[in-house]
Tab-separated table of C-alpha atoms and ligand atoms in Angstrom:
chain	number	residue	atom	x	y	z
M	27	MET	CA	54.908	39.286	55.136
M	28	ALA	CA	52.310	37.704	53.319
M	29	GLN	CA	52.773	36.028	50.057
M	30	ARG	CA	52.560	38.834	46.967
M	31	VAL	CA	49.984	38.007	44.464
M	32	THR	CA	49.888	38.221	40.963
M	33	ARG	CA	46.520	39.327	38.864
M	34	ARG	CA	47.361	37.253	35.800
M	35	ALA	CA	45.310	34.265	34.448
M	36	PHE	CA	41.881	35.987	34.700
M	37	LEU	CA	39.198	33.385	33.379
M	38	SER	CA	36.184	34.733	32.351
M	39	THR	CA	32.870	33.061	33.760
M	40	SER	CA	30.190	35.561	32.619
M	41	ALA	CA	29.435	35.826	29.018
M	42	THR	CA	26.541	38.259	29.725
M	43	ALA	CA	28.478	40.833	31.380
M	44	GLY	CA	32.032	40.191	30.894
M	45	ALA	CA	32.855	39.786	34.573
M	46	GLY	CA	33.198	36.953	37.031
M	47	ALA	CA	36.706	36.134	37.547
M	48	ALA	CA	39.540	34.075	38.962
M	49	LEU	CA	42.953	35.249	39.490
M	50	GLY	CA	45.823	32.896	39.683
M	51	CYS	CA	48.239	33.545	42.509
M	52	SER	CA	52.130	33.301	42.993
M	53	ALA	CA	54.497	35.366	44.385
M	54	LEU	CA	54.939	38.857	42.900
M	55	GLY	CA	55.770	42.692	42.998
M	56	SER	CA	53.852	45.504	44.306
M	57	PRO	CA	50.216	46.238	43.368
M	58	ALA	CA	51.030	49.494	41.903
M	59	ALA	CA	53.604	47.713	39.452
M	60	GLN	CA	50.498	45.286	38.506
M	61	ALA	CA	49.726	45.264	34.599
M	62	SER	CA	46.013	46.781	34.842
M	63	GLU	CA	45.500	45.275	31.352
M	64	SER	CA	45.462	41.746	32.752
M	65	LEU	CA	42.410	42.665	34.724
M	66	PRO	CA	39.016	41.938	33.280
M	67	PRO	CA	37.310	45.101	32.134
M	68	SER	CA	34.676	46.399	34.109
M	69	PRO	CA	31.367	45.064	33.147
M	70	ALA	CA	29.308	47.440	30.682
M	71	PRO	CA	27.870	49.960	32.300
M	72	GLY	CA	24.077	50.229	32.605
M	73	ARG	CA	21.908	51.611	35.038
M	74	PRO	CA	19.746	50.914	37.267
M	75	VAL	CA	22.199	47.966	38.610
M	76	SER	CA	22.343	46.582	42.051
M	77	ILE	CA	25.135	44.164	43.246
M	78	ALA	CA	25.315	42.101	46.459
M	79	SER	CA	26.930	39.326	48.448
M	80	GLY	CA	26.182	35.972	47.143
M	81	ASN	CA	23.113	35.737	49.392
M	82	GLY	CA	21.391	38.501	47.838
M	83	LEU	CA	19.961	37.369	44.538
M	84	ARG	CA	16.318	38.053	45.633
M	85	ALA	CA	17.722	41.596	47.433
M	86	THR	CA	19.258	42.942	44.185
M	87	ALA	CA	15.987	42.049	42.229
M	88	ARG	CA	13.796	43.552	44.637
M	89	ALA	CA	16.195	46.650	44.764
M	90	VAL	CA	16.185	46.987	40.925
M	91	GLU	CA	12.430	46.605	40.872
M	92	LEU	CA	11.968	49.534	43.059
M	93	LEU	CA	14.655	51.681	41.395
M	94	GLN	CA	12.482	51.086	37.925
M	95	SER	CA	9.640	52.382	39.796
M	96	GLY	CA	11.331	55.757	40.854
M	97	GLU	CA	12.251	54.592	44.434
M	98	ASP	CA	14.964	56.311	46.308
M	99	THR	CA	18.407	53.930	46.380
M	100	LEU	CA	18.716	53.557	49.935
M	101	ASP	CA	15.155	52.434	50.374
M	102	ALA	CA	15.516	50.028	47.494
M	103	VAL	CA	18.486	48.391	48.973
M	104	ILE	CA	17.070	48.231	52.223
M	105	ALA	CA	13.762	46.735	51.001
M	106	GLY	CA	16.107	44.084	49.139
M	107	VAL	CA	18.116	42.844	52.424
M	108	THR	CA	14.956	43.010	54.431
M	109	ILE	CA	13.834	40.065	52.636
M	110	VAL	CA	17.305	38.323	54.001
M	111	GLU	CA	16.934	39.591	57.325
M	112	ASP	CA	13.409	38.089	57.502
M	113	ASP	CA	14.544	34.678	56.236
M	114	PRO	CA	15.101	32.486	59.338
M	115	GLU	CA	17.101	29.881	56.498
M	116	ASP	CA	19.920	32.525	56.181
M	117	MET	CA	21.792	32.326	59.674
M	118	THR	CA	24.067	34.990	58.921
M	119	VAL	CA	21.445	37.774	58.690
M	120	GLY	CA	18.643	39.207	60.817
M	121	TYR	CA	16.203	36.720	62.340
M	122	GLY	CA	17.352	33.217	62.383
M	123	GLY	CA	21.305	34.874	62.482
M	124	LEU	CA	23.477	32.585	64.572
M	125	PRO	CA	24.250	33.939	68.148
M	126	ASN	CA	26.910	35.229	70.363
M	127	GLU	CA	28.817	32.722	72.650
M	128	GLU	CA	25.699	33.285	75.177
M	129	GLY	CA	23.197	32.201	72.925
M	130	VAL	CA	22.047	35.504	72.309
M	131	VAL	CA	21.625	36.960	68.674
M	132	GLU	CA	23.172	40.324	68.128
M	133	LEU	CA	22.898	42.265	64.824
M	134	ASP	CA	25.199	45.223	63.211
M	135	ALA	CA	23.965	47.106	60.199
M	136	CYS	CA	24.861	50.321	58.367
M	137	VAL	CA	23.272	52.228	55.564
M	138	MET	CA	24.797	54.976	53.885
M	139	HIS	CA	22.710	57.556	51.162
M	140	GLY	CA	25.014	58.918	48.399
M	141	PRO	CA	22.711	61.771	47.517
M	142	SER	CA	22.663	63.481	51.253
M	143	CYS	CA	26.366	62.100	52.151
M	144	ASN	CA	24.703	60.856	55.182
M	145	ALA	CA	24.721	57.119	56.975
M	146	GLY	CA	23.237	55.461	59.816
M	147	ALA	CA	24.386	52.232	61.786
M	148	VAL	CA	23.711	49.918	64.658
M	149	ALA	CA	25.917	47.570	66.548
M	150	ALA	CA	25.483	44.745	68.902
M	151	LEU	CA	21.375	44.996	68.596
M	152	GLN	CA	19.337	42.396	70.298
M	153	LYS	CA	15.725	41.366	69.777
M	154	ILE	CA	15.171	43.555	66.515
M	155	ARG	CA	15.106	41.659	63.178
M	156	ASN	CA	15.504	44.196	60.878
M	157	PRO	CA	18.769	46.054	61.894
M	158	SER	CA	19.074	48.020	58.467
M	159	ARG	CA	15.731	49.762	58.834
M	160	VAL	CA	16.977	50.876	62.382
M	161	ALA	CA	20.037	52.088	61.080
M	162	GLN	CA	18.064	54.276	58.652
M	163	LEU	CA	16.381	55.664	61.351
M	164	VAL	CA	19.661	56.447	63.203
M	165	MET	CA	20.486	58.159	60.183
M	166	SER	CA	17.367	60.163	59.309
M	167	ARG	CA	15.847	60.735	62.960
M	168	THR	CA	19.144	61.493	65.144
M	169	ASP	CA	21.943	63.508	65.062
M	170	HIS	CA	24.582	60.479	65.464
M	171	VAL	CA	25.683	57.930	63.066
M	172	LEU	CA	26.004	54.900	65.269
M	173	LEU	CA	23.920	53.476	68.154
M	174	ALA	CA	24.979	50.425	70.158
M	175	GLY	CA	23.340	47.818	72.489
M	176	GLU	CA	20.949	48.479	74.988
M	177	GLY	CA	20.487	52.264	73.538
M	178	ALA	CA	19.964	51.116	70.128
M	179	LEU	CA	17.282	48.664	71.301
M	180	ARG	CA	15.400	51.487	72.929
M	181	PHE	CA	15.697	53.575	70.014
M	182	ALA	CA	14.622	51.130	67.950
M	183	VAL	CA	11.438	50.227	70.279
M	184	ALA	CA	10.638	53.984	70.287
M	185	HIS	CA	10.155	53.901	66.577
M	186	GLY	CA	7.532	51.121	67.088
M	187	PHE	CA	9.714	48.239	66.438
M	188	GLU	CA	8.353	44.676	67.857
M	189	PRO	CA	11.263	42.921	70.178
M	190	GLN	CA	11.230	39.657	69.645
M	191	ASP	CA	13.546	36.257	70.324
M	192	LEU	CA	15.564	35.938	66.899
M	193	LEU	CA	17.278	32.546	68.167
M	194	THR	CA	15.459	30.192	65.630
M	195	ASP	CA	15.551	26.315	66.713
M	196	LYS	CA	17.945	25.929	63.977
M	197	ALA	CA	20.351	28.532	65.437
M	198	ARG	CA	20.146	27.415	68.741
M	199	ARG	CA	20.776	23.661	67.998
M	200	ALA	CA	23.755	25.031	66.228
M	201	TRP	CA	25.021	26.920	68.918
M	202	LEU	CA	24.531	24.212	71.370
M	203	ARG	CA	26.488	22.184	69.359
M	204	TRP	CA	29.268	24.881	69.348
M	205	LYS	CA	29.015	25.146	73.106
M	206	GLU	CA	29.286	21.522	73.707
M	207	THR	CA	32.383	21.008	71.727
M	208	HIS	CA	34.011	24.561	71.604
M	209	SER	CA	36.623	24.681	74.272
M	210	ALA	CA	39.655	25.743	72.025
M	211	ALA	CA	37.194	27.600	69.443
M	212	ASP	CA	36.030	30.656	71.314
M	213	ASP	CA	37.455	34.016	71.337
M	214	TRP	CA	39.149	34.481	74.547
M	215	LEU	CA	42.948	33.674	73.834
M	216	SER	CA	45.065	32.279	76.238
M	217	GLU	CA	48.572	33.151	75.514
M	218	GLU	CA	49.014	29.690	73.909
M	219	GLU	CA	46.082	30.080	71.865
M	220	ALA	CA	47.441	33.674	70.517
M	221	ARG	CA	50.226	31.917	68.897
M	222	ALA	CA	48.207	29.091	67.473
M	223	ALA	CA	46.306	28.814	63.728
M	224	LEU	CA	43.111	30.796	63.494
M	225	ASP	CA	40.148	28.327	63.661
M	226	ALA	CA	37.397	29.317	61.298
M	227	ARG	CA	34.017	30.182	62.426
M	228	PRO	CA	30.922	30.536	60.172
M	229	THR	CA	30.794	34.210	59.130
M	230	GLY	CA	27.998	35.734	56.562
M	231	THR	CA	26.326	38.773	56.001
M	232	ILE	CA	24.704	40.683	53.126
M	233	ASN	CA	25.753	43.563	51.338
M	234	CYS	CA	23.718	45.472	48.909
M	235	LEU	CA	24.673	48.270	46.813
M	236	ALA	CA	22.515	50.050	43.980
M	237	VAL	CA	22.911	53.102	41.333
M	238	ASP	CA	19.731	54.223	39.867
M	239	ALA	CA	19.306	55.613	36.212
M	240	LYS	CA	20.166	59.174	37.613
M	241	GLY	CA	23.283	57.987	39.001
M	242	ASP	CA	22.624	58.433	42.797
M	243	LEU	CA	23.876	55.745	44.590
M	244	SER	CA	23.048	53.678	48.230
M	245	GLY	CA	24.494	50.789	49.976
M	246	VAL	CA	23.434	48.788	53.150
M	247	THR	CA	25.314	45.981	55.239
M	248	THR	CA	23.450	43.983	57.471
M	249	THR	CA	24.811	40.690	59.667
M	250	SER	CA	24.646	38.402	62.833
M	251	GLY	CA	28.276	38.881	62.902
M	252	LEU	CA	30.849	36.199	63.934
M	253	ALA	CA	28.968	33.253	65.216
M	254	TYR	CA	29.616	32.613	68.807
M	255	LYS	CA	31.349	35.976	69.445
M	256	ILE	CA	32.069	37.573	72.940
M	257	PRO	CA	28.976	39.490	73.406
M	258	GLY	CA	29.433	43.078	72.624
M	259	ARG	CA	32.055	42.420	69.887
M	260	VAL	CA	31.226	44.697	66.915
M	261	GLY	CA	32.454	43.746	63.456
M	262	ASP	CA	32.744	45.717	60.096
M	263	SER	CA	29.270	45.553	59.214
M	264	PRO	CA	27.936	48.632	61.190
M	265	ILE	CA	31.095	50.768	60.467
M	266	ILE	CA	30.963	53.394	58.255
M	267	GLY	CA	34.228	52.860	56.015
M	268	ALA	CA	34.743	49.632	56.927
M	269	GLY	CA	31.663	47.445	55.762
M	270	LEU	CA	30.160	49.984	53.895
M	271	TYR	CA	31.217	53.458	52.110
M	272	VAL	CA	29.166	55.286	49.785
M	273	ASP	CA	30.222	58.482	47.775
M	274	ASN	CA	27.890	59.951	45.608
M	275	ASP	CA	30.476	61.423	43.150
M	276	VAL	CA	32.279	58.210	42.584
M	277	GLY	CA	30.867	55.047	43.737
M	278	ALA	CA	29.517	52.663	46.373
M	279	ALA	CA	31.562	49.635	48.199
M	280	GLY	CA	30.740	46.945	50.893
M	281	ALA	CA	32.671	44.053	52.483
M	282	THR	CA	31.725	40.632	53.857
M	283	GLY	CA	34.026	38.245	55.727
M	284	ARG	CA	36.475	38.776	58.346
M	285	GLY	CA	35.125	41.927	59.870
M	286	GLU	CA	38.411	42.647	61.883
M	287	ALA	CA	40.347	42.497	58.973
M	288	VAL	CA	37.950	45.095	57.068
M	289	ILE	CA	37.973	47.582	60.070
M	290	ILE	CA	41.729	47.563	60.159
M	291	SER	CA	41.993	48.192	56.458
M	292	SER	CA	38.944	50.858	56.326
M	293	GLY	CA	38.283	48.445	53.005
M	294	SER	CA	35.492	50.123	51.560
M	295	ARG	CA	36.672	53.542	52.095
M	296	ILE	CA	39.415	52.674	50.240
M	297	VAL	CA	37.882	51.063	47.533
M	298	CYS	CA	35.850	54.337	47.040
M	299	GLU	CA	39.078	56.538	47.038
M	300	ASN	CA	40.982	53.804	44.462
M	301	MET	CA	37.752	54.233	42.213
M	302	ARG	CA	38.029	58.430	42.703
M	303	ARG	CA	41.752	58.353	41.590
M	304	GLY	CA	40.582	56.349	38.478
M	305	MET	CA	40.727	52.483	39.320
M	306	PRO	CA	38.168	50.427	37.654
M	307	PRO	CA	36.253	48.298	40.352
M	308	ALA	CA	38.126	45.514	39.777
M	309	GLU	CA	41.545	47.058	40.462
M	310	ALA	CA	40.132	48.950	43.405
M	311	VAL	CA	38.954	45.997	45.121
M	312	LEU	CA	42.114	43.748	44.503
M	313	ASP	CA	44.273	46.392	45.693
M	314	VAL	CA	42.303	46.513	49.003
M	315	LEU	CA	42.547	42.549	49.419
M	316	GLU	CA	46.371	42.781	48.579
M	317	ARG	CA	46.679	45.472	51.469
M	318	ILE	CA	44.878	43.391	53.877
M	319	ALA	CA	46.770	40.218	52.846
M	320	ARG	CA	50.074	42.246	53.286
M	321	GLN	CA	48.807	43.619	56.677
M	322	THR	CA	48.061	40.226	58.053
M	323	VAL	CA	51.515	39.820	60.182
M	324	GLU	CA	50.240	37.657	62.807
M	325	PRO	CA	51.320	34.269	62.495
M	326	ARG	CA	47.964	32.966	63.957
M	327	LEU	CA	46.097	34.452	61.300
M	328	ARG	CA	48.197	33.321	58.406
M	329	ASP	CA	48.371	29.681	56.648
M	330	GLU	CA	51.500	27.953	56.451
M	331	LYS	CA	52.304	29.800	53.052
M	332	GLY	CA	51.868	33.099	55.070
M	333	ARG	CA	48.370	33.964	53.460
M	334	PRO	CA	45.607	35.295	55.181
M	335	ALA	CA	43.886	32.277	56.706
M	336	PHE	CA	40.745	34.100	56.553
M	337	ASP	CA	38.604	35.478	53.759
M	338	VAL	CA	37.178	38.636	52.808
M	339	THR	CA	35.075	39.796	49.799
M	340	LEU	CA	35.013	43.333	48.605
M	341	TYR	CA	32.220	44.543	46.149
M	342	ALA	CA	32.621	48.097	44.227
M	343	LEU	CA	29.792	49.393	42.097
M	344	ARG	CA	30.989	52.661	40.292
M	345	LYS	CA	28.531	55.667	39.430
M	346	ASP	CA	28.118	54.699	35.651
M	347	GLY	CA	27.104	51.025	36.737
M	348	ALA	CA	30.511	49.261	36.226
M	349	TYR	CA	31.256	46.805	39.241
M	350	ALA	CA	33.327	43.903	40.170
M	351	SER	CA	33.705	41.955	43.370
M	352	GLY	CA	36.756	40.025	44.558
M	353	SER	CA	37.812	37.826	47.519
M	354	ILE	CA	41.077	36.806	49.145
M	355	TRP	CA	40.168	33.037	48.492
M	356	SER	CA	38.662	31.454	45.236
M	357	GLY	CA	35.061	30.095	45.320
M	358	LYS	CA	32.795	33.023	46.045
M	359	SER	CA	30.210	34.467	44.140
M	360	PHE	CA	28.141	37.792	44.026
M	361	ALA	CA	24.855	38.461	42.797
M	362	VAL	CA	24.069	41.619	40.173
M	363	HIS	CA	20.879	42.611	38.864
M	364	GLY	CA	20.678	44.974	35.977
M	365	ALA	CA	17.810	45.858	33.349
M	366	ALA	CA	18.725	42.183	31.713
M	367	GLY	CA	17.926	40.194	34.888
M	368	GLY	CA	19.603	38.880	37.668
M	369	ARG	CA	22.652	36.119	38.213
M	370	LEU	CA	25.430	35.292	40.114
M	371	GLU	CA	29.005	35.661	39.041
M	372	ALA	CA	32.065	34.562	40.225
M	373	CYS	CA	34.074	36.967	42.423
M	374	LEU	CA	37.817	37.747	41.520
M	375	HIS	CA	40.596	36.183	43.943
M	376	LEU	CA	43.716	36.635	44.972
M	377	PHE	CA	44.445	32.988	45.927
M	378	GLU	CA	43.346	29.688	44.330
M	379	ARG	CA	41.701	27.737	47.302
M	380	GLU	CA	43.851	24.067	47.063
M	381	ALA	CA	41.014	21.292	46.964
S	17	LIG	N1	31.940	40.896	58.219
S	17	LIG	C1	31.112	40.080	59.446
S	17	LIG	C2	31.611	40.505	60.484
S	17	LIG	O1	32.952	40.443	60.886
S	17	LIG	C3	30.845	38.765	59.048
S	17	LIG	C4	30.953	38.198	57.680
S	17	LIG	O2	30.499	38.934	56.613
S	17	LIG	O3	30.977	37.319	57.668
S	17	LIG	O4	30.856	40.381	61.659
């Protein structure tokens, strides 16, 4: 069983919002028994507000700009992440994302619209740089929630999306380097490898959540997924309840990091349910991270102290504008944009990364 964690030793790093945090870690009792007074207060509510993964400063700024001009929350967050999907320098999302093991970029994304309680997603989508927009069309122009692979591509083309090669030269060179050196670092596990320690590989994603002045919520998660994955591998990002969940009565949540752990824990859904039951966003996020740590029992996924040998970051935005983000490991930050402007804040964490 993974080592239990404590929520003490919170260090505030954000004077403006009272958020941004580190949590010291040592062996302890159950999450339910944790003293919630030791958690940071959720940042002062204010709307509209948008939060995102650490690569989402421009996305949240755009989302809030649109919310201030009265745009729908889902259109606002999608417009925000489109900037990152289009950016070849972000090698974790959209155009320029790192490819699968065969050198082909395959994208996952989902969207969820609070007011209509509706969602859409695409998985393993090739050749279309804006999977979040295709996910929005799956939501609004089909009777389904999730389209995958070739069918998702044909659907996108039918809606006028231009197929293109998404592999930039920079991503191709990174893939080629991996290809030439990877042998023991792919996802096909021999019996021996299944027993060996996890070899971490590049990951990255953007999750962006927003609440408008009325309290309506939406969210989007979009990614090129785990670098050099087995073709057809689908992570948490297009899975409603895993990489994203929005409940217009309560709040919104999203995830980045090891998708397999987020799928197994139904991470975003549980964060929302925690908030529904009255947990503040910080506690709601840490509770799920602790569950993930406890559920990580396979030896190859644990470090020498029994802690997860991977990271997951969760984001939570409550209907009143309060928010939080937390990771299994220290060192992560997330983007926040409100009426007073944007900034990066430190994520809460379960475990201090040793230097
Ligand atoms: N969650 C993404 C996936 O597993 C990757 C990431 O966020 O780093 O596909």
